[in-house]
Coordinates of C-alpha atoms in Angstrom, one line a residue:
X14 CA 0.0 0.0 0.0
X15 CA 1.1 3.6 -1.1
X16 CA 1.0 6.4 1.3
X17 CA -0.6 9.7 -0.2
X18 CA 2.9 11.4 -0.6
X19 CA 4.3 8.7 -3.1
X20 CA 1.0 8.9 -5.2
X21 CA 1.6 12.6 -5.1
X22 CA 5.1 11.9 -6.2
X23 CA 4.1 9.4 -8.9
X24 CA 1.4 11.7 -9.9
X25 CA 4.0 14.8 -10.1
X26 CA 7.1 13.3 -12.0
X27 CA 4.0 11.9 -14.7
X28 CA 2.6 15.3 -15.2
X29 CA 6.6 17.2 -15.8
X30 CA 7.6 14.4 -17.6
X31 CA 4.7 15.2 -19.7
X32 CA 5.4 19.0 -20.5
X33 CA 9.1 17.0 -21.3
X34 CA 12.3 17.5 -20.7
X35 CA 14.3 16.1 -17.8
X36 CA 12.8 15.8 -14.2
X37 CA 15.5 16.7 -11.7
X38 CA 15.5 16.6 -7.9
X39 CA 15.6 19.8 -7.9
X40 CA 12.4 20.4 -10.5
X41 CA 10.2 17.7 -8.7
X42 CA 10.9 19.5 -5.1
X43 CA 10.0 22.8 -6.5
X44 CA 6.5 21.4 -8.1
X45 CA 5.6 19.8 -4.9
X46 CA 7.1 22.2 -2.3
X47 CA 9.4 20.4 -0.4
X48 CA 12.5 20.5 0.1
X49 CA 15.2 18.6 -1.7
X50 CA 16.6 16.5 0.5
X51 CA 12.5 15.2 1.2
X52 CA 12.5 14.4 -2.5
X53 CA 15.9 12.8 -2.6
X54 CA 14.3 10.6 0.3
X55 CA 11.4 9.7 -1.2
X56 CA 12.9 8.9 -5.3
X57 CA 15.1 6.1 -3.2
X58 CA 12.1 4.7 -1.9
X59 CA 10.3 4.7 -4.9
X60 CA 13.0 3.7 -6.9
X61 CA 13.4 0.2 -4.2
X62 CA 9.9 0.0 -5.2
X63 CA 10.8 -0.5 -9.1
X64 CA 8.4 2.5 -9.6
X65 CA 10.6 5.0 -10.7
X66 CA 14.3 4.8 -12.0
X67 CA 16.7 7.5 -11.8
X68 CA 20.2 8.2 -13.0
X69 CA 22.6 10.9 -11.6
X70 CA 22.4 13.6 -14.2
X71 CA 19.7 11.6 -15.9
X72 CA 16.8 12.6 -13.8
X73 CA 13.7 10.7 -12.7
X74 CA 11.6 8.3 -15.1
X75 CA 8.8 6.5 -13.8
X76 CA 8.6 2.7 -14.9
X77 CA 5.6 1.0 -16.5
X78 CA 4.5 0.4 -12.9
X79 CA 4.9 4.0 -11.9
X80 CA 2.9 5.2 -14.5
X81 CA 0.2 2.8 -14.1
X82 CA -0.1 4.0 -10.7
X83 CA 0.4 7.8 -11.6
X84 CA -2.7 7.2 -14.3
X85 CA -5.0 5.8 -12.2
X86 CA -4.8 8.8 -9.1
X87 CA -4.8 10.9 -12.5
X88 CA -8.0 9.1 -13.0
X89 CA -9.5 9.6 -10.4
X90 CA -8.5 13.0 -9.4
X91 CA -10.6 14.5 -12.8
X92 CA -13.2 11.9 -12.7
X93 CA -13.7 13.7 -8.7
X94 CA -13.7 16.7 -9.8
X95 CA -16.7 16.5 -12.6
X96 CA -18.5 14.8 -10.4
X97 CA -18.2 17.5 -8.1
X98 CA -18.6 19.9 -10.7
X99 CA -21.6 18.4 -12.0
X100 CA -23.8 16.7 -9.5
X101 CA -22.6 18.8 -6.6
X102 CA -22.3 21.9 -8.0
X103 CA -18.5 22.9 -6.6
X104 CA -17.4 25.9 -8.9
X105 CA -14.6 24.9 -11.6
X106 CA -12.1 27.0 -9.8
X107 CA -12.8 24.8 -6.1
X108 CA -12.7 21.2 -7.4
X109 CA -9.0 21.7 -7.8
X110 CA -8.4 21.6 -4.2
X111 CA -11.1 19.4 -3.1
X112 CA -10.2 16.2 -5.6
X113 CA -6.7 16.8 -4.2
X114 CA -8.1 15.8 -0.9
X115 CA -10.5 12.6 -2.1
X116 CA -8.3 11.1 -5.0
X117 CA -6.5 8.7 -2.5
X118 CA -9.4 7.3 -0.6
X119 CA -12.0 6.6 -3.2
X120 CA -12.1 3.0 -4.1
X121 CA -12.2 1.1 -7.4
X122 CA -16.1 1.0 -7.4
X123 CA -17.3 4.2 -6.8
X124 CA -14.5 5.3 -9.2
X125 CA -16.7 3.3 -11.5
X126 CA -20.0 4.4 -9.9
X127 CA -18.5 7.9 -11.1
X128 CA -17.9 7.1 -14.3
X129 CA -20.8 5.5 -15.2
X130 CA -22.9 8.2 -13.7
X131 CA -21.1 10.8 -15.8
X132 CA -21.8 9.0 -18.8
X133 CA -18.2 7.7 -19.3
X134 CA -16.4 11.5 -19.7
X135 CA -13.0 11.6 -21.7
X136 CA -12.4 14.8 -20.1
X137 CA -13.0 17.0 -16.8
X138 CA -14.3 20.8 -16.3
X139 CA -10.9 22.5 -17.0
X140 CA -10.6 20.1 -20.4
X141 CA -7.6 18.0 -19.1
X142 CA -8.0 14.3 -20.4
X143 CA -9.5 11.4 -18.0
X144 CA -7.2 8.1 -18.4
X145 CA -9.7 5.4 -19.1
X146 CA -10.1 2.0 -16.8
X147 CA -7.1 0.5 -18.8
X148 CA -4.8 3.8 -18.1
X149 CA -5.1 5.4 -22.0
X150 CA -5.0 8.8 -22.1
X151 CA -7.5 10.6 -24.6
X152 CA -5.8 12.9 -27.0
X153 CA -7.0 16.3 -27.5
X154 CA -5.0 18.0 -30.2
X155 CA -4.6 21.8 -29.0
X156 CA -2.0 25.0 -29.1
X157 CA -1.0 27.3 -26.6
X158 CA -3.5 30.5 -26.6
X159 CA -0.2 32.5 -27.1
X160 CA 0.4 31.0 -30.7
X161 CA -2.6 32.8 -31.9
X162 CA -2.5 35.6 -34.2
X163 CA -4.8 38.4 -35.2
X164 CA -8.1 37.5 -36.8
X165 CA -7.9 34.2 -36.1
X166 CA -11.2 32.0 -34.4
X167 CA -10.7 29.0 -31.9
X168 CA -12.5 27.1 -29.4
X169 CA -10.9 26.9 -25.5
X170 CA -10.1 23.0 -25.6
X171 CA -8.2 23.0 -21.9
X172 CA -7.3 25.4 -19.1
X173 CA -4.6 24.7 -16.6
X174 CA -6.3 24.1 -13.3
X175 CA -3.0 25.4 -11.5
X176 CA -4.3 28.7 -10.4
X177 CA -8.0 29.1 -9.0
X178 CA -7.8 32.8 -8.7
X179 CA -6.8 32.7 -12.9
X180 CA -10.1 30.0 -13.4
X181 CA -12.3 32.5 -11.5
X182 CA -11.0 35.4 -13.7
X183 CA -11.3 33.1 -16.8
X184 CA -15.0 31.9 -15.7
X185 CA -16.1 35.7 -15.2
X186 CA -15.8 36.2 -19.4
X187 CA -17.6 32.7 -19.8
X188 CA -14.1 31.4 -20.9
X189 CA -14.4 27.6 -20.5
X190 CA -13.8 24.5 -22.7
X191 CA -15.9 24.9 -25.8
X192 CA -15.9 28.6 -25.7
X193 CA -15.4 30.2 -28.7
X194 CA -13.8 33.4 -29.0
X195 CA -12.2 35.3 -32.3
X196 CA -8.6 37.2 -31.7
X197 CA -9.2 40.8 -32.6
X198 CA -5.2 42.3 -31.8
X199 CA -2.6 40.9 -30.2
X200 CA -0.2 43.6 -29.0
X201 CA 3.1 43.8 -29.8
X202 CA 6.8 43.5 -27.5
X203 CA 4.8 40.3 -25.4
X204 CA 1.6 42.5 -24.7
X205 CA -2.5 41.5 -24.0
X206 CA -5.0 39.9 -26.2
X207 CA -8.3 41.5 -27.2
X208 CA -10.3 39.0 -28.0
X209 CA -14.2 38.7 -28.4
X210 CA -16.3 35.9 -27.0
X211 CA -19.8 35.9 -28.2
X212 CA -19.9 39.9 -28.6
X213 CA -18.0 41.1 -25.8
X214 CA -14.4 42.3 -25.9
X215 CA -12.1 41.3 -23.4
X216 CA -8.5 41.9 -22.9
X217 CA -6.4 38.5 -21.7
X218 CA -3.0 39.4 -20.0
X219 CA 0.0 37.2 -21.6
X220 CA 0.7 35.0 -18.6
X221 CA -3.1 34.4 -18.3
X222 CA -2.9 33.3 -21.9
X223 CA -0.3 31.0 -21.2
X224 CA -3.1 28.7 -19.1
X225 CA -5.4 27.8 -22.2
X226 CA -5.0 25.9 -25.0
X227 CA -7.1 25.7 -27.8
X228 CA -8.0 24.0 -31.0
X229 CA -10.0 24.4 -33.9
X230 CA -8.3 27.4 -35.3
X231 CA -9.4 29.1 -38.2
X232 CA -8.3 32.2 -40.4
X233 CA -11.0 34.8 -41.0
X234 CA -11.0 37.5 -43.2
X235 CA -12.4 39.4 -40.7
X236 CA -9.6 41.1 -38.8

């Protein structure tokens, strides 16, 4: 039996190893706020576990166990926090915090009691991808909101769930998955977009931008 901090670990180094590139010591302790000699600790004891392997000056890799494991609190963690988006009600910018809490305790059949109520969902409120029973992640094709140019159309495929007070800022111009919105200027030297979403203008600082993705872009001739 895990304890909650080496899910959190497993669930960490699969979610930097995603955005790629090497995960460090010194990365992994940043992301989860502890301090390096805690995650030096704890990649030992993962690694006698065969669920993670690391190298000096290689970094941390989780093996095909790790990941399984890493998947399934993944799983769980997003199929939480539609649930309580959806049946309970809990604002998109709160379930963040409360499917940290739940996503180690649940058990395997009211993870499926979830899923079957939800009608199967391939992703949660913020757009990230659910792993499925079998640990496949979905894949949702999308760019970075700050790839866009001017004129161009798109629909919000995903929003980083990293910052509530950003998805309460976000939610206040209706800007969630499947939200549409048409680039009217992007300023120059790394300024603001003004963009309008279903008639109203709204200006989106760059490092807000950097938390959506989107997909379906489209030139217009409308600029």
């Amino acid at each position: 039996m895990l304890t909650q901090a080496a899910e959190d670990y497993l669930k960490s180094i699969y979610k930097l190893q995603e955005k790629g590139g090497k995960v460090s010591t010194g990365i992994l302790a940043e992301y989860l706020d502890v301090k390096p000699a805690s995650a030096t600790g704890m990649i030992k004891k993962l690694k006698s576990m065969n669920l993670v392997s690391h190298e000096r000056y290689q970094g941390v890799t989780l093996t095909e166990a790790g990941k399984a494991v890493a998947l399934e609190i993944i799983r769980h963690h997003r199929l939480l926090e539609l649930y309580l988006f959806k049946a309970l009600g809990v604002p998109w910018d709160g379930v963040h915090e409360e499917a940290e809490k739940l996503e180690h305790v649940i058990s395997e059949d009211v993870e499926a009691r979830m899923d079957a109520f939800l009608g199967y969902p391939t992703v949660d409120p913020h757009g990230s991808p659910i792993p499925d029973k079998n640990g496949v992640v979905p894949k949702t094709p999308s760019v970075p909101m700050t790839d866009l140019r001017n004129g161009q159309t798109c629909v919000v495929a995903e929003v980083s769930d990293n910052d509530s007070a950003i998805l309460r800022h976000l939610g206040g111009f209706n800007l969630y998955p499947g939200t549409a919105f048409r680039v009217i200027e992007v300023a120059p030297f790394e300024g603001p977009f003004t963009i309008d979403v279903a008639g109203q203008q709204v200006v989106i600082g760059r490092e807000v931008a950097k938390n959506i993705f989107v997909n379906n872009v489209q030139e217009t001739d409308n600029v």
